[in-house]
Tab-separated table of C-alpha atoms in Angstrom:
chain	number	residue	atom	x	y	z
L	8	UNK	CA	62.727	26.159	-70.594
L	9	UNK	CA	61.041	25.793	-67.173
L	10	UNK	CA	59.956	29.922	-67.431
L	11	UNK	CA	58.876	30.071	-70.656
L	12	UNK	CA	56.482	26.734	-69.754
L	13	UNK	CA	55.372	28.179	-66.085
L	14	UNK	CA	54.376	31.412	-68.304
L	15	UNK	CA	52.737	28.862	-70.834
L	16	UNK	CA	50.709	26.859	-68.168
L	17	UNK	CA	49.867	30.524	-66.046
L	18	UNK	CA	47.867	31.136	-69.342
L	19	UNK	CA	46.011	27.802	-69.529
L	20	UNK	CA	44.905	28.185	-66.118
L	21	UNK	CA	43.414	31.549	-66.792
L	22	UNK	CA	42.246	30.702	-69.817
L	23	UNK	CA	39.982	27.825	-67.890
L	24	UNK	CA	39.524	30.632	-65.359
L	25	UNK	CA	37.617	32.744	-67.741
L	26	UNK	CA	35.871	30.150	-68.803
L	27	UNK	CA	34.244	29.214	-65.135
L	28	UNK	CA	36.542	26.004	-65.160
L	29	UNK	CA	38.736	25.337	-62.242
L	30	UNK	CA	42.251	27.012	-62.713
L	31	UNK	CA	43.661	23.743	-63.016
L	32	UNK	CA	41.420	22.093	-65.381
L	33	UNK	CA	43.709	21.754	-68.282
L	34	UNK	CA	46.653	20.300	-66.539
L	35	UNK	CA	45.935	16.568	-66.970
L	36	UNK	CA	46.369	17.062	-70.861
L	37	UNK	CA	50.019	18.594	-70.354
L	38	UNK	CA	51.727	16.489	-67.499
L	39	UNK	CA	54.305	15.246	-70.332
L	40	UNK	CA	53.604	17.816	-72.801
L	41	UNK	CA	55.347	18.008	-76.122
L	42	UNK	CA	56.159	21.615	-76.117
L	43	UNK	CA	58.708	23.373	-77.598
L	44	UNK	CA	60.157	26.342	-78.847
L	45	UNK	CA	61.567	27.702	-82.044
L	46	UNK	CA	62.927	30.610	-83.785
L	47	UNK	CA	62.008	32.325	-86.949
L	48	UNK	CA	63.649	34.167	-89.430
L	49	UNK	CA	62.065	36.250	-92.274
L	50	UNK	CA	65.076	37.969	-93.836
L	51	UNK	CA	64.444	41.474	-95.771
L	52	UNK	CA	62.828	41.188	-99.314
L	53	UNK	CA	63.133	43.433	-101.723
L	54	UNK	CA	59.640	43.617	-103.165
L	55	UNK	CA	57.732	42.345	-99.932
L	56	UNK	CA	53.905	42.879	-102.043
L	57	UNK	CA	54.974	39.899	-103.998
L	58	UNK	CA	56.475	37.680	-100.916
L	59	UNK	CA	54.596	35.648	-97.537
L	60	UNK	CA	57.073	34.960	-94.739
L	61	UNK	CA	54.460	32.014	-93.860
L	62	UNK	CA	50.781	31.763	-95.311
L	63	UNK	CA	47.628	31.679	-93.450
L	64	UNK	CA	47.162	29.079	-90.476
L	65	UNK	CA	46.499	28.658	-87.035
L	66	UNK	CA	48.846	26.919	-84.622
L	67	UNK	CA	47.983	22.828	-83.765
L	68	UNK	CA	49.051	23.745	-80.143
L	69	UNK	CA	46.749	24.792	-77.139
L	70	UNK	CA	48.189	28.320	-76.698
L	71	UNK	CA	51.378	29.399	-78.574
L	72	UNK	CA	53.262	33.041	-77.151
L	73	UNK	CA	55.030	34.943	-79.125
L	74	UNK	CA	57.780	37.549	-78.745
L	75	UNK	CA	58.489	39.555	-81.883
L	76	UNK	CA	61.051	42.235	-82.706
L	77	UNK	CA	60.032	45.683	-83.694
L	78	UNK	CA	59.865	44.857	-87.917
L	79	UNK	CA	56.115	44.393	-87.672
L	80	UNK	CA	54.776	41.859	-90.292
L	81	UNK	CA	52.365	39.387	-87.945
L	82	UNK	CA	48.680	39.340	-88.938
L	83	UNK	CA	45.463	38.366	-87.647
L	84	UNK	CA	41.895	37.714	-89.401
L	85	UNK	CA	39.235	39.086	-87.499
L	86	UNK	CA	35.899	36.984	-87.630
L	87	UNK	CA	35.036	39.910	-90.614
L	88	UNK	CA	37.523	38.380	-92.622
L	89	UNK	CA	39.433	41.489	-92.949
L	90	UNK	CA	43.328	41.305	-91.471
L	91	UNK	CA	44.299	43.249	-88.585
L	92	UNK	CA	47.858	43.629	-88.006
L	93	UNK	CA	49.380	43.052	-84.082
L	94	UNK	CA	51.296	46.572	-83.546
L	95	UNK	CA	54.640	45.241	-81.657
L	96	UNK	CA	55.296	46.278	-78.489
L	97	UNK	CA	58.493	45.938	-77.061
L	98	UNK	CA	58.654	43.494	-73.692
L	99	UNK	CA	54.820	42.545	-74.800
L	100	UNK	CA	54.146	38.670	-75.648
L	101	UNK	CA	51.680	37.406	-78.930
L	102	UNK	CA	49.156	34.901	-77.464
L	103	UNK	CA	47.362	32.776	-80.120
L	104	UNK	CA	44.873	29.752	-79.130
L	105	UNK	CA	45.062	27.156	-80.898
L	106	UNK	CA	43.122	24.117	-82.510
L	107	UNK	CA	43.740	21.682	-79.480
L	108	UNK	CA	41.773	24.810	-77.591
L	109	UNK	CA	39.559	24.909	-80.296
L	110	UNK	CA	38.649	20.994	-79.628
L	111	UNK	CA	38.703	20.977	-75.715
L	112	UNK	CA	36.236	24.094	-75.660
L	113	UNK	CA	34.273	22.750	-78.594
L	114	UNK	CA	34.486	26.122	-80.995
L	115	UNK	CA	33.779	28.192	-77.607
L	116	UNK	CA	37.344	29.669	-78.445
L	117	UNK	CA	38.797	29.982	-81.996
L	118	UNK	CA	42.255	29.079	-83.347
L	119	UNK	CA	43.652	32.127	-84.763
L	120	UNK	CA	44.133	32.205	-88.447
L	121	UNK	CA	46.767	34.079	-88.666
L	122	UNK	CA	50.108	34.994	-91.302
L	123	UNK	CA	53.223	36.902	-91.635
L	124	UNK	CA	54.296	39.036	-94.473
L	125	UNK	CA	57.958	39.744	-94.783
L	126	UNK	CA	59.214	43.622	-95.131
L	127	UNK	CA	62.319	45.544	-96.199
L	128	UNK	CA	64.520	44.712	-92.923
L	129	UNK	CA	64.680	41.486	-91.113
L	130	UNK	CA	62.483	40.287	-89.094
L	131	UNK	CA	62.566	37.518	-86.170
L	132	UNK	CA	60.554	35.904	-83.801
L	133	UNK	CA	60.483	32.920	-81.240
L	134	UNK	CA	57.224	31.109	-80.262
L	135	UNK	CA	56.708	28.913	-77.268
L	136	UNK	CA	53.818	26.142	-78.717
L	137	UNK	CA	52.008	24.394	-75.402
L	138	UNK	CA	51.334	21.435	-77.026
L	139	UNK	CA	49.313	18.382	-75.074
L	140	UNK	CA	51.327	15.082	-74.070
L	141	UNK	CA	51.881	12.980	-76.634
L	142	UNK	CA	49.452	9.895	-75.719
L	143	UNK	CA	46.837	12.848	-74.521
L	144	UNK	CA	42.870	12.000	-75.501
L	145	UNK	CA	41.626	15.284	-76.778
L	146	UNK	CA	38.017	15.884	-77.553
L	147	UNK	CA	35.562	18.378	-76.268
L	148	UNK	CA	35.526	18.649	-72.209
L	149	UNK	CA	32.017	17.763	-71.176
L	150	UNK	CA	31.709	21.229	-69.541
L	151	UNK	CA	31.057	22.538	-73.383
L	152	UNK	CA	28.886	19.329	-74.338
L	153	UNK	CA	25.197	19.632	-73.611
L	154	UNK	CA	21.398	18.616	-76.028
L	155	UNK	CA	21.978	21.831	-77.937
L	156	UNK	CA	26.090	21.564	-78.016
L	157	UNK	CA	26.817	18.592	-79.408
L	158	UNK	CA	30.458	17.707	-79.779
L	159	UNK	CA	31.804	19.076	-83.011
L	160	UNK	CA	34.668	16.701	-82.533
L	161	UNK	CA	35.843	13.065	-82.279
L	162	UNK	CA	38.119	12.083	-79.846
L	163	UNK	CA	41.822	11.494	-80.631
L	164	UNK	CA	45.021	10.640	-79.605
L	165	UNK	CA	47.241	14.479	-79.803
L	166	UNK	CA	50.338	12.024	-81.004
L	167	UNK	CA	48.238	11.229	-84.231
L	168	UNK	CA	46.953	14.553	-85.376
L	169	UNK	CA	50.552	16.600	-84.034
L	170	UNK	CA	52.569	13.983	-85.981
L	171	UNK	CA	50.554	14.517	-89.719
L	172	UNK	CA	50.120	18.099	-89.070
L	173	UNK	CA	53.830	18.102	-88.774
L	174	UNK	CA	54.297	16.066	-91.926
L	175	UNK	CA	52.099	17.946	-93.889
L	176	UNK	CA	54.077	20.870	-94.037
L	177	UNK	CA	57.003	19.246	-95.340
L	178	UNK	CA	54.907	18.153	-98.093
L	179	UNK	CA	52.437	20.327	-99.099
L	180	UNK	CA	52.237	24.488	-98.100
L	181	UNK	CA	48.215	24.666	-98.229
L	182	UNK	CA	48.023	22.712	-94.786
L	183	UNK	CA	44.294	22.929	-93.553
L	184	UNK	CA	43.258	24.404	-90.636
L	185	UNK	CA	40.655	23.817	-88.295
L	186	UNK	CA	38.762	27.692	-88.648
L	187	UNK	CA	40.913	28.817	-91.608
């Protein structure tokens, strides 16, 4: 998996980049990192207006890529509330911040909600989730912390909010988001 995580940490360093941060800012967070990578599979359903291949959520990870087939079916919701849908693009990646972002940047950037809806042929896909090390501190970096900016969130250990996230699935499918 070392590509697939050079790719993953190429996009937290310009993600800190953009945001006047040095390149390396984020690296601390991830020296053990939990990442991983999995593969889905929606298969074709017959009346797919009636069916969700996986409800509305954002990813618990920093940054999460994705590389889709040509079926279509991934979803957005744009800040309007309205859902866009990602056009695929063969040899193109899916990049979706998520809630750790959300935390370290203190709302600066959004997880994004997003869904897939299942269609008449199969569809597949295989995400790489950048996740922080496991004993990782996350709360907002003091760069996004000022009089007027308080910090939106507490700080935490990553182990204890990746672990019930992950839980929560298994038990329930309304999971709550940070943004959604």
């Amino acid at each position: 998996m070392q590509k697939p995580q050079k790719l993953g940490f190429k996009i937290l360093e310009l993600i800190a980049l953009s945001l006047g941060l040095p390149a390396k800012k984020f690296h601390p967070f991830f020296e053990n990192h939990g990442s991983y990578m999995h593969m889905n599979h929606y298969p074709p359903c017959s009346n797919p207006e009636l069916a969700l291949g996986k409800g509305l959520h954002t990813d618990l990870s920093a940054v999460s890529v994705h590389i889709e087939d040509n079926a279509g079916g991934f979803k957005i919701k744009q800040n309007n509330g309205n859902w866009a849908t990602v056009k695929p693009l063969s040899g193109a990646y899916v990049v979706n911040t998520g809630d750790a972002m959300r935390v370290f940047t203190n709302d600066r950037i959004e997880s994004v909600v997003h869904k897939v809806m299942v269609g008449g042929e199969e569809r597949y896909s295989v995400v790489l989730a950048i996740e922080p090390t496991r004993n990782a501190i996350i709360e907002p970096l003091e760069e996004f912390v000022n009089e007027e900016n308080p910090p939106k969130y507490k700080a935490f250990m990553w182990e204890k909010l990746s672990t019930s996230r992950k839980l929560s699935e298994f038990v329930k499918s309304d999971v709550k988001t940070l943004g959604a």
